């Protein structure tokens, strides 16, 4: 059935009311649990004095968020501000050579921060992968690239290489692994695009310009080489109408998101509570469902903000970076589930779409997803938790195709064909609600712990059966229908429905030309 199937407005108002009340109710339970347990021993390490006019402590369990937006924000802003000012001056003086100037500034900044041994280590991997790229064999590029990536994700190789980079500042470990991992992925993109180049080879300097672009160097996002090369070497630096205004609004939105998250961390200790399993077992089923959902929403906000800040800088450099990830609230299919669109674009282009084609064949889709999640597992760092996460998400992606194939066959397809489009949308919404909670449960694994995910699943599906799963799915169903309504409106904007033909009256019939 079409995506443009509409539902009565009163029905959508009802869904909105139910969803809003449910979210507020779940949030109130979490606020209560946060307030009553702030003095627990298990909370001490994750709590610190917050903004004094709130009169509450702040959840700082997420080291990454606390590091970026408290401890190291001045250093990050200084480095990125220098890049923006330097890039603007140089683009005005010599727009044709701006990619070279970006590389020089980025390379010098990395050298000052991390030292010459780190830069030498990165260059050694770049030289190896560039040499392999000259052979123009994709399988060899993949083999060399994944081997290099493994040396930064698996011991004893990673410990041996990290030993070359000495220093004492707190951010160094994160910068080491981030810069190395993203550099390897960029080198692989360069090598694979070089294999596609029909006339000649890309130069080593092209790779250096691509890899040492400072905003993307340590933490991404990854822009594939073909896109970066075309955009960074485009001498036309004219802006579209209202483009600078849109960039300014883009920056303000992310600043607002940072402030909102900081405020919520004073009331919703969604990151600290899951670490105390004794407390989690005392919470209601509704609180657990809300806790799992809010954890995923927060992780999306964090990814959107972190990449959004970097993307704002790249927009000022006349680049078109990967878009922020799609919010978990707007997802009900595994195919769109990702928290890093740059990595997702990379995997889709070179692995998933390359092997899976149009993703219509069951066997090809299975091979494509296994290969994709195998590389993802290596990228995240092989361990038990990542293995479980990869398995379930790989299964979910294939299960969607299996169900779609099943419902496209008679008699199910025949039965659906007899329904109205609105009824078909409602029934599909029920299946999508189940799929939504599969996405939540599978991805909570990567954010919290296997124990927390197992507890949530057991409480919602087994111990709370049938009341808890029915209530949760009812609320989720309401959310799914609101998402579908938004998609319907977007589809109508992109392809408006043809105007309805006026009924033929006697007056129009008289003016109708004879056939």
Short mmCIF file of C-alpha atoms in Angstrom, two decimals:
data_model
loop_
_atom_site.label_atom_id
_atom_site.label_comp_id
_atom_site.label_asym_id
_atom_site.label_seq_id
_atom_site.Cartn_x
_atom_site.Cartn_y
_atom_site.Cartn_z
CA UNK A 1 0.00 0.00 0.00
CA UNK A 2 1.15 3.54 -0.70
CA UNK A 3 2.94 5.77 1.74
CA UNK A 4 0.35 8.50 1.08
CA UNK A 5 -2.47 6.67 2.89
CA UNK A 6 -4.13 9.14 5.27
CA UNK A 7 -5.79 8.60 8.65
CA UNK A 8 -8.59 10.69 10.19
CA UNK A 9 -7.31 13.76 12.03
CA UNK A 10 -9.14 12.84 15.23
CA UNK A 11 -7.32 9.51 15.24
CA UNK A 12 -3.95 11.26 14.87
CA UNK A 13 -4.85 13.67 17.69
CA UNK A 14 -5.62 10.67 19.88
CA UNK A 15 -2.25 9.08 19.04
CA UNK A 16 -0.47 12.35 19.85
CA UNK A 17 -2.19 12.60 23.23
CA UNK A 18 -1.45 9.02 24.21
CA UNK A 19 2.21 9.26 23.19
CA UNK A 20 2.76 12.60 24.95
CA UNK A 21 1.18 11.42 28.20
CA UNK A 22 3.11 8.15 28.10
CA UNK A 23 6.47 9.89 27.62
CA UNK A 24 5.72 12.38 30.39
CA UNK A 25 4.66 9.55 32.68
CA UNK A 26 7.82 7.55 31.97
CA UNK A 27 9.97 10.66 32.46
CA UNK A 28 8.28 11.37 35.81
CA UNK A 29 9.16 7.87 37.02
CA UNK A 30 12.79 8.38 36.03
CA UNK A 31 12.91 11.82 37.68
CA UNK A 32 11.55 10.28 40.87
CA UNK A 33 14.08 7.44 40.77
CA UNK A 34 16.87 9.96 40.13
CA UNK A 35 15.86 12.20 43.04
CA UNK A 36 15.35 9.42 45.56
CA UNK A 37 18.63 7.63 44.84
CA UNK A 38 21.08 10.46 44.26
CA UNK A 39 22.86 9.65 47.53
CA UNK A 40 23.46 5.98 46.70
CA UNK A 41 27.08 4.85 46.87
CA UNK A 42 26.94 3.61 43.29
CA UNK A 43 26.03 7.14 42.15
CA UNK A 44 28.94 8.97 43.74
CA UNK A 45 31.43 8.56 40.90
CA UNK A 46 28.89 9.62 38.28
CA UNK A 47 27.52 12.67 40.07
CA UNK A 48 29.06 16.11 40.36
CA UNK A 49 27.73 19.50 41.50
CA UNK A 50 25.63 20.96 38.72
CA UNK A 51 24.51 24.49 37.96
CA UNK A 52 23.89 25.98 41.41
CA UNK A 53 20.51 27.53 40.55
CA UNK A 54 19.09 24.08 39.76
CA UNK A 55 19.94 22.85 43.21
CA UNK A 56 20.62 19.36 41.85
CA UNK A 57 23.61 17.24 41.00
CA UNK A 58 24.46 16.47 37.38
CA UNK A 59 24.87 13.07 35.73
CA UNK A 60 28.36 12.88 34.20
CA UNK A 61 28.47 9.12 33.57
CA UNK A 62 29.13 9.70 29.87
CA UNK A 63 32.83 10.47 29.86
CA UNK A 64 32.72 11.43 26.19
CA UNK A 65 30.06 14.13 26.65
CA UNK A 66 31.65 15.48 29.82
CA UNK A 67 35.04 15.58 28.14
CA UNK A 68 33.89 17.43 25.02
CA UNK A 69 31.59 19.98 26.55
CA UNK A 70 33.33 20.72 29.85
CA UNK A 71 37.00 19.77 30.15
CA UNK A 72 38.24 20.15 26.59
CA UNK A 73 35.73 22.48 24.99
CA UNK A 74 38.16 25.43 25.07
CA UNK A 75 40.92 23.40 23.35
CA UNK A 76 38.54 22.08 20.68
CA UNK A 77 37.03 25.52 20.03
CA UNK A 78 40.51 27.02 19.81
CA UNK A 79 41.70 24.46 17.22
CA UNK A 80 38.51 24.66 15.12
CA UNK A 81 38.35 28.46 15.35
CA UNK A 82 41.94 28.62 14.11
CA UNK A 83 41.01 26.40 11.21
CA UNK A 84 37.99 28.55 10.31
CA UNK A 85 39.97 31.81 10.40
CA UNK A 86 42.98 30.32 8.61
CA UNK A 87 40.79 28.61 6.00
CA UNK A 88 38.78 31.77 5.33
CA UNK A 89 41.87 33.92 4.81
CA UNK A 90 43.54 31.37 2.55
CA UNK A 91 40.39 30.66 0.52
CA UNK A 92 40.16 34.37 -0.21
CA UNK A 93 43.83 34.59 -1.23
CA UNK A 94 44.13 31.34 -3.17
CA UNK A 95 40.86 29.41 -3.63
CA UNK A 96 42.48 26.96 -6.06
CA UNK A 97 44.93 25.76 -3.40
CA UNK A 98 42.66 25.72 -0.38
CA UNK A 99 42.75 21.91 -0.03
CA UNK A 100 46.55 22.10 0.22
CA UNK A 101 46.30 24.83 2.85
CA UNK A 102 43.76 22.79 4.84
CA UNK A 103 46.21 19.89 4.78
CA UNK A 104 49.14 21.99 5.99
CA UNK A 105 47.14 23.47 8.87
CA UNK A 106 45.70 20.08 9.83
CA UNK A 107 49.04 18.28 9.64
CA UNK A 108 50.76 20.97 11.70
CA UNK A 109 48.00 20.91 14.34
CA UNK A 110 48.16 17.10 14.63
CA UNK A 111 51.96 17.31 14.89
CA UNK A 112 51.79 19.88 17.72
CA UNK A 113 49.10 17.97 19.64
CA UNK A 114 50.30 14.38 19.21
CA UNK A 115 54.00 14.59 18.33
CA UNK A 116 56.14 13.46 15.43
CA UNK A 117 56.00 9.72 16.30
CA UNK A 118 52.20 9.72 15.94
CA UNK A 119 52.36 11.54 12.61
CA UNK A 120 55.04 9.10 11.45
CA UNK A 121 52.84 6.17 12.44
CA UNK A 122 49.89 7.57 10.48
CA UNK A 123 52.10 8.29 7.47
CA UNK A 124 53.50 4.75 7.48
CA UNK A 125 49.99 3.27 7.18
CA UNK A 126 49.10 5.84 4.51
CA UNK A 127 52.18 4.93 2.46
CA UNK A 128 51.43 1.21 2.68
CA UNK A 129 47.80 1.63 1.63
CA UNK A 130 48.72 4.11 -1.11
CA UNK A 131 51.19 1.57 -2.52
CA UNK A 132 48.48 -1.09 -2.52
CA UNK A 133 46.07 1.34 -4.21
CA UNK A 134 48.43 1.66 -7.18
CA UNK A 135 47.83 -2.02 -8.01
CA UNK A 136 44.12 -1.27 -8.52
CA UNK A 137 42.76 -4.50 -7.08
CA UNK A 138 39.78 -3.97 -4.80
CA UNK A 139 40.16 -7.21 -2.88
CA UNK A 140 43.79 -6.37 -2.15
CA UNK A 141 42.81 -2.86 -0.98
CA UNK A 142 40.26 -4.37 1.36
CA UNK A 143 42.73 -6.94 2.66
CA UNK A 144 45.42 -4.35 3.32
CA UNK A 145 42.98 -1.83 4.80
CA UNK A 146 41.26 -4.26 7.16
CA UNK A 147 44.63 -5.62 8.25
CA UNK A 148 45.79 -2.10 9.07
CA UNK A 149 42.54 -1.41 10.91
CA UNK A 150 42.94 -4.62 12.92
CA UNK A 151 46.33 -3.44 14.16
CA UNK A 152 44.53 -0.55 15.91
CA UNK A 153 41.67 -2.67 17.25
CA UNK A 154 43.33 -5.88 18.44
CA UNK A 155 46.14 -6.68 20.83
CA UNK A 156 49.11 -7.04 20.89
CA UNK A 157 49.43 -4.83 17.77
CA UNK A 158 47.49 -1.87 19.15
CA UNK A 159 49.44 -1.81 22.44
CA UNK A 160 52.71 -2.01 20.54
CA UNK A 161 51.82 0.93 18.27
CA UNK A 162 50.37 2.99 21.12
CA UNK A 163 53.68 2.59 22.92
CA UNK A 164 55.34 4.81 20.33
CA UNK A 165 53.14 7.77 21.26
CA UNK A 166 54.15 9.05 24.68
CA UNK A 167 52.42 11.82 26.62
CA UNK A 168 50.43 12.57 29.72
CA UNK A 169 47.38 14.62 28.74
CA UNK A 170 44.01 13.01 29.32
CA UNK A 171 42.69 13.30 25.78
CA UNK A 172 45.63 11.56 24.16
CA UNK A 173 44.27 7.98 24.16
CA UNK A 174 41.01 9.03 22.53
CA UNK A 175 42.80 11.15 19.94
CA UNK A 176 45.19 8.28 19.21
CA UNK A 177 42.49 5.68 18.49
CA UNK A 178 40.14 8.13 16.78
CA UNK A 179 42.76 9.57 14.44
CA UNK A 180 44.20 6.16 13.55
CA UNK A 181 40.86 4.45 12.95
CA UNK A 182 39.40 7.19 10.79
CA UNK A 183 42.69 7.53 8.87
CA UNK A 184 42.57 3.87 7.88
CA UNK A 185 38.96 4.15 6.71
CA UNK A 186 39.85 7.22 4.67
CA UNK A 187 42.84 5.45 3.15
CA UNK A 188 40.60 2.54 2.17
CA UNK A 189 38.13 4.92 0.54
CA UNK A 190 41.00 6.53 -1.37
CA UNK A 191 42.31 3.14 -2.51
CA UNK A 192 38.89 1.90 -3.64
CA UNK A 193 38.17 5.12 -5.54
CA UNK A 194 41.58 4.87 -7.18
CA UNK A 195 40.58 1.42 -8.42
CA UNK A 196 37.55 3.03 -10.09
CA UNK A 197 39.60 5.78 -11.75
CA UNK A 198 39.89 4.93 -15.44
CA UNK A 199 42.59 7.37 -16.48
CA UNK A 200 45.77 7.39 -14.39
CA UNK A 201 46.12 7.45 -10.61
CA UNK A 202 45.34 9.81 -7.79
CA UNK A 203 48.50 11.20 -6.20
CA UNK A 204 49.85 10.69 -2.69
CA UNK A 205 49.28 14.40 -2.12
CA UNK A 206 45.57 13.87 -2.85
CA UNK A 207 45.52 11.29 -0.06
CA UNK A 208 47.30 13.66 2.35
CA UNK A 209 44.87 16.49 1.59
CA UNK A 210 41.99 14.11 2.22
CA UNK A 211 43.33 12.55 5.41
CA UNK A 212 44.70 15.64 7.19
CA UNK A 213 41.62 17.84 6.86
CA UNK A 214 41.50 18.78 10.55
CA UNK A 215 37.72 18.91 11.30
CA UNK A 216 37.33 15.28 10.16
CA UNK A 217 40.73 13.93 11.23
CA UNK A 218 40.23 12.72 14.82
CA UNK A 219 36.52 12.03 15.07
CA UNK A 220 35.00 12.07 11.62
CA UNK A 221 32.52 11.98 10.08
CA UNK A 222 33.97 10.12 7.12
CA UNK A 223 33.31 11.69 3.75
CA UNK A 224 34.19 9.30 0.93
CA UNK A 225 37.21 10.35 -1.11
CA UNK A 226 35.35 11.00 -4.37
CA UNK A 227 33.02 13.52 -2.69
CA UNK A 228 35.79 15.24 -0.71
CA UNK A 229 38.13 15.46 -3.69
CA UNK A 230 35.49 17.03 -5.91
CA UNK A 231 34.30 19.53 -3.30
CA UNK A 232 37.66 20.52 -1.80
CA UNK A 233 39.13 21.19 -5.26
CA UNK A 234 36.16 23.16 -6.55
CA UNK A 235 37.40 26.75 -7.10
CA UNK A 236 33.85 28.14 -7.22
CA UNK A 237 33.23 29.39 -3.66
CA UNK A 238 30.01 31.29 -4.24
CA UNK A 239 27.27 30.83 -1.64
CA UNK A 240 23.64 30.03 -2.31
CA UNK A 241 20.92 32.41 -1.17
CA UNK A 242 20.56 32.41 2.63
CA UNK A 243 23.27 29.74 2.95
CA UNK A 244 25.18 31.63 5.67
CA UNK A 245 21.94 32.23 7.53
CA UNK A 246 21.18 28.50 7.41
CA UNK A 247 24.67 27.69 8.72
CA UNK A 248 24.14 30.16 11.55
CA UNK A 249 20.80 28.56 12.46
CA UNK A 250 22.46 25.14 12.20
CA UNK A 251 25.05 26.22 14.79
CA UNK A 252 22.41 27.73 17.10
CA UNK A 253 20.34 24.53 17.02
CA UNK A 254 23.31 22.48 18.18
CA UNK A 255 24.18 24.99 20.88
CA UNK A 256 20.58 24.78 22.07
CA UNK A 257 20.76 20.97 22.07
CA UNK A 258 23.88 21.10 24.27
CA UNK A 259 22.08 23.34 26.79
CA UNK A 260 18.95 21.15 26.79
CA UNK A 261 20.99 17.99 27.42
CA UNK A 262 22.87 19.69 30.26
CA UNK A 263 19.57 20.71 31.85
CA UNK A 264 18.07 17.22 31.50
CA UNK A 265 21.17 15.67 33.06
CA UNK A 266 20.21 17.47 36.29
CA UNK A 267 16.86 15.67 36.43
CA UNK A 268 17.11 12.44 34.41
CA UNK A 269 20.06 10.28 35.50
CA UNK A 270 19.48 7.99 32.53
CA UNK A 271 23.15 7.07 32.20
CA UNK A 272 23.93 6.32 35.84
CA UNK A 273 20.79 4.37 36.77
CA UNK A 274 21.47 1.44 34.34
CA UNK A 275 24.90 0.91 35.96
CA UNK A 276 23.24 -0.01 39.29
CA UNK A 277 21.48 -3.28 38.59
CA UNK A 278 20.06 -3.49 42.12
CA UNK A 279 18.24 -0.21 41.59
CA UNK A 280 17.17 -1.16 38.06
CA UNK A 281 15.48 -4.33 39.36
CA UNK A 282 13.37 -2.18 41.71
CA UNK A 283 12.04 0.05 38.94
CA UNK A 284 8.65 -0.49 37.32
CA UNK A 285 8.32 -1.98 33.86
CA UNK A 286 7.22 1.41 32.54
CA UNK A 287 10.36 3.05 33.98
CA UNK A 288 12.58 0.42 32.36
CA UNK A 289 10.95 0.92 28.97
CA UNK A 290 11.38 4.70 29.26
CA UNK A 291 14.97 4.31 30.44
CA UNK A 292 15.90 2.14 27.45
CA UNK A 293 14.19 4.53 25.03
CA UNK A 294 15.71 7.71 26.54
CA UNK A 295 19.18 6.13 26.43
CA UNK A 296 18.91 5.68 22.69
CA UNK A 297 17.48 9.16 22.18
CA UNK A 298 20.36 10.65 24.18
CA UNK A 299 22.95 8.73 22.18
CA UNK A 300 21.41 10.05 18.98
CA UNK A 301 21.46 13.61 20.33
CA UNK A 302 25.10 13.21 21.32
CA UNK A 303 26.06 11.94 17.88
CA UNK A 304 24.02 14.66 16.15
CA UNK A 305 25.59 17.40 18.28
CA UNK A 306 29.18 16.17 18.00
CA UNK A 307 28.99 15.67 14.25
CA UNK A 308 26.88 18.80 13.90
CA UNK A 309 29.55 21.02 15.44
CA UNK A 310 32.18 19.58 13.10
CA UNK A 311 29.85 19.73 10.11
CA UNK A 312 29.21 23.42 10.76
CA UNK A 313 32.93 24.07 10.31
CA UNK A 314 33.03 22.03 7.10
CA UNK A 315 30.00 23.91 5.76
CA UNK A 316 31.97 27.13 6.24
CA UNK A 317 34.70 25.49 4.13
CA UNK A 318 32.22 25.02 1.26
CA UNK A 319 31.94 21.26 1.81
CA UNK A 320 28.75 19.18 1.94
CA UNK A 321 29.38 16.78 4.85
CA UNK A 322 27.33 13.68 5.70
CA UNK A 323 24.03 14.58 7.32
CA UNK A 324 23.43 13.87 11.02
CA UNK A 325 21.99 10.46 11.90
CA UNK A 326 18.26 9.87 11.78
CA UNK A 327 16.70 10.13 15.24
CA UNK A 328 15.82 6.80 16.86
CA UNK A 329 12.33 8.20 17.48
CA UNK A 330 11.82 8.33 13.71
CA UNK A 331 13.00 4.78 13.05
CA UNK A 332 11.08 1.56 12.69
CA UNK A 333 13.23 -0.27 10.11
CA UNK A 334 16.74 -1.64 10.63
CA UNK A 335 17.90 -0.40 7.23
CA UNK A 336 17.92 3.19 8.52
CA UNK A 337 19.38 2.49 11.96
CA UNK A 338 22.76 4.15 12.40
CA UNK A 339 24.37 6.71 14.69
CA UNK A 340 27.18 7.72 12.33
CA UNK A 341 25.98 8.50 8.83
CA UNK A 342 29.56 8.87 7.55
CA UNK A 343 30.46 5.28 8.47
CA UNK A 344 27.06 4.15 7.23
CA UNK A 345 27.60 5.84 3.84
CA UNK A 346 31.07 4.28 3.63
CA UNK A 347 29.77 0.77 4.39
CA UNK A 348 26.79 1.12 2.04
CA UNK A 349 28.88 2.32 -0.89
CA UNK A 350 31.77 -0.13 -0.65
CA UNK A 351 30.19 -3.19 0.97
CA UNK A 352 26.43 -3.34 1.57
CA UNK A 353 25.12 -1.91 -1.71
CA UNK A 354 28.05 -3.28 -3.71
CA UNK A 355 27.27 -6.87 -2.66
CA UNK A 356 23.53 -6.63 -2.03
CA UNK A 357 22.58 -4.81 -5.23
CA UNK A 358 18.92 -3.77 -4.98
CA UNK A 359 18.58 -5.77 -1.70
CA UNK A 360 15.81 -7.89 -3.12
CA UNK A 361 17.54 -11.27 -3.10
CA UNK A 362 17.53 -13.19 0.19
CA UNK A 363 20.93 -14.85 -0.27
CA UNK A 364 22.68 -11.73 -1.58
CA UNK A 365 21.21 -9.69 1.27
CA UNK A 366 22.44 -12.25 3.80
CA UNK A 367 25.98 -12.15 2.39
CA UNK A 368 25.91 -8.34 2.21
CA UNK A 369 24.78 -7.93 5.81
CA UNK A 370 27.28 -10.48 7.14
CA UNK A 371 30.15 -8.73 5.37
CA UNK A 372 28.92 -5.30 6.50
CA UNK A 373 28.59 -6.23 10.15
CA UNK A 374 31.89 -8.11 10.08
CA UNK A 375 33.66 -4.88 9.12
CA UNK A 376 31.53 -2.95 11.64
CA UNK A 377 32.59 -5.39 14.36
CA UNK A 378 36.23 -4.79 13.52
CA UNK A 379 35.64 -1.01 13.46
CA UNK A 380 33.99 -1.03 16.91
CA UNK A 381 36.62 -3.36 18.37
CA UNK A 382 35.95 -7.11 18.61
CA UNK A 383 34.56 -8.18 22.01
CA UNK A 384 31.63 -10.21 23.32
CA UNK A 385 29.25 -7.26 23.53
CA UNK A 386 30.02 -6.16 19.96
CA UNK A 387 29.59 -9.73 18.69
CA UNK A 388 26.10 -9.93 20.26
CA UNK A 389 25.14 -6.47 18.98
CA UNK A 390 26.32 -7.28 15.44
CA UNK A 391 24.53 -10.64 15.38
CA UNK A 392 21.16 -9.27 16.42
CA UNK A 393 21.29 -6.23 14.13
CA UNK A 394 22.38 -8.43 11.22
CA UNK A 395 19.49 -10.77 12.00
CA UNK A 396 17.04 -7.85 12.24
CA UNK A 397 18.06 -6.49 8.85
CA UNK A 398 17.54 -9.88 7.19
CA UNK A 399 14.35 -10.62 9.11
CA UNK A 400 12.79 -7.47 7.64
CA UNK A 401 13.42 -8.78 4.14
CA UNK A 402 12.06 -12.22 5.01
CA UNK A 403 8.84 -10.73 6.40
CA UNK A 404 8.47 -8.41 3.38
CA UNK A 405 8.89 -11.39 1.03
CA UNK A 406 6.33 -13.39 2.99
CA UNK A 407 3.72 -10.63 2.89
CA UNK A 408 4.24 -10.14 -0.84
CA UNK A 409 3.02 -13.69 -1.50
CA UNK A 410 -0.59 -14.90 -1.68
CA UNK A 411 -2.78 -15.20 0.29
CA UNK A 412 -1.36 -12.40 2.51
CA UNK A 413 -0.84 -10.01 -0.40
CA UNK A 414 -4.37 -10.79 -1.63
CA UNK A 415 -5.87 -10.08 1.78
CA UNK A 416 -4.00 -6.77 2.04
CA UNK A 417 -5.16 -5.84 -1.46
CA UNK A 418 -8.78 -6.12 -0.31
CA UNK A 419 -8.20 -3.66 2.55
CA UNK A 420 -8.41 0.09 2.40
CA UNK A 421 -5.08 1.92 2.42
CA UNK A 422 -5.80 3.33 5.90
CA UNK A 423 -6.45 -0.14 7.34
CA UNK A 424 -3.31 -1.49 5.67
CA UNK A 425 -1.35 1.35 7.27
CA UNK A 426 -2.76 0.47 10.71
CA UNK A 427 -1.86 -3.19 10.40
CA UNK A 428 1.63 -2.40 9.15
CA UNK A 429 1.98 -0.02 12.08
CA UNK A 430 1.47 -2.94 14.49
CA UNK A 431 4.33 -4.88 12.89
CA UNK A 432 6.48 -1.73 12.81
CA UNK A 433 5.88 -1.24 16.55
CA UNK A 434 7.32 -4.70 17.24
CA UNK A 435 10.24 -3.90 14.96
CA UNK A 436 10.85 -0.60 16.77
CA UNK A 437 11.34 -2.38 20.08
CA UNK A 438 13.63 -4.90 18.48
CA UNK A 439 15.79 -1.94 17.37
CA UNK A 440 15.68 -0.48 20.89
CA UNK A 441 16.59 -3.73 22.65
CA UNK A 442 19.34 -4.66 20.19
CA UNK A 443 20.99 -1.24 20.36
CA UNK A 444 20.71 -0.81 24.13
CA UNK A 445 23.36 -3.53 24.17
CA UNK A 446 25.97 -1.17 22.75
CA UNK A 447 25.04 1.72 25.06
CA UNK A 448 24.72 0.10 28.46
CA UNK A 449 25.41 -3.54 29.17
CA UNK A 450 24.27 -7.01 28.22
CA UNK A 451 22.80 -7.47 31.71
CA UNK A 452 20.67 -4.32 31.43
CA UNK A 453 19.38 -5.30 27.98
CA UNK A 454 18.52 -8.81 29.19
CA UNK A 455 16.70 -7.40 32.21
CA UNK A 456 14.63 -5.00 30.10
CA UNK A 457 13.70 -7.77 27.66
CA UNK A 458 12.81 -10.21 30.44
CA UNK A 459 10.70 -7.69 32.35
CA UNK A 460 8.80 -6.43 29.30
CA UNK A 461 8.32 -9.71 27.45
CA UNK A 462 8.12 -12.41 30.13
CA UNK A 463 7.61 -11.15 33.67
CA UNK A 464 5.27 -8.33 32.66
CA UNK A 465 3.31 -10.39 30.14
CA UNK A 466 0.69 -9.66 28.91
CA UNK A 467 0.05 -6.18 30.38
CA UNK A 468 3.51 -4.62 29.96
CA UNK A 469 4.17 -5.64 26.33
CA UNK A 470 0.64 -4.66 25.27
CA UNK A 471 0.91 -1.24 26.92
CA UNK A 472 4.37 -0.57 25.50
CA UNK A 473 3.38 -1.71 22.00
CA UNK A 474 0.20 0.41 22.14
CA UNK A 475 2.20 3.55 22.90
CA UNK A 476 4.81 2.61 20.30
CA UNK A 477 2.07 2.02 17.72
CA UNK A 478 0.84 5.59 18.32
CA UNK A 479 4.36 6.89 17.74
CA UNK A 480 4.76 4.83 14.57
CA UNK A 481 1.56 6.25 13.09
CA UNK A 482 2.75 9.80 13.81
CA UNK A 483 6.04 9.00 12.07
CA UNK A 484 4.15 7.60 9.10
CA UNK A 485 2.02 10.75 9.01
CA UNK A 486 5.17 12.87 8.82
CA UNK A 487 6.53 10.66 6.02
CA UNK A 488 3.19 10.99 4.21
CA UNK A 489 3.38 14.79 4.32
CA UNK A 490 6.96 14.78 3.09
CA UNK A 491 6.00 12.45 0.24
CA UNK A 492 3.18 14.79 -0.75
CA UNK A 493 5.56 17.75 -0.79
CA UNK A 494 7.97 15.88 -3.05
CA UNK A 495 5.24 14.53 -5.33
CA UNK A 496 1.89 16.26 -4.86
CA UNK A 497 -1.21 14.26 -5.57
CA UNK A 498 -2.88 15.17 -8.87
CA UNK A 499 -5.90 17.45 -8.46
CA UNK A 500 -9.19 15.67 -8.42
CA UNK A 501 -11.08 15.91 -11.70
CA UNK A 502 -14.29 17.89 -11.45
CA UNK A 503 -17.45 15.84 -12.05
CA UNK A 504 -18.92 16.17 -15.51
CA UNK A 505 -22.08 18.22 -15.48
CA UNK A 506 -24.48 19.07 -18.27
CA UNK A 507 -22.73 22.42 -18.73
CA UNK A 508 -19.26 20.90 -19.12
CA UNK A 509 -20.64 18.12 -21.28
CA UNK A 510 -21.96 20.62 -23.76
CA UNK A 511 -18.50 22.26 -24.07
CA UNK A 512 -16.69 18.90 -24.39
CA UNK A 513 -15.25 18.41 -27.94
CA UNK A 514 -16.68 15.55 -29.95
CA UNK A 515 -14.53 12.46 -30.18
#
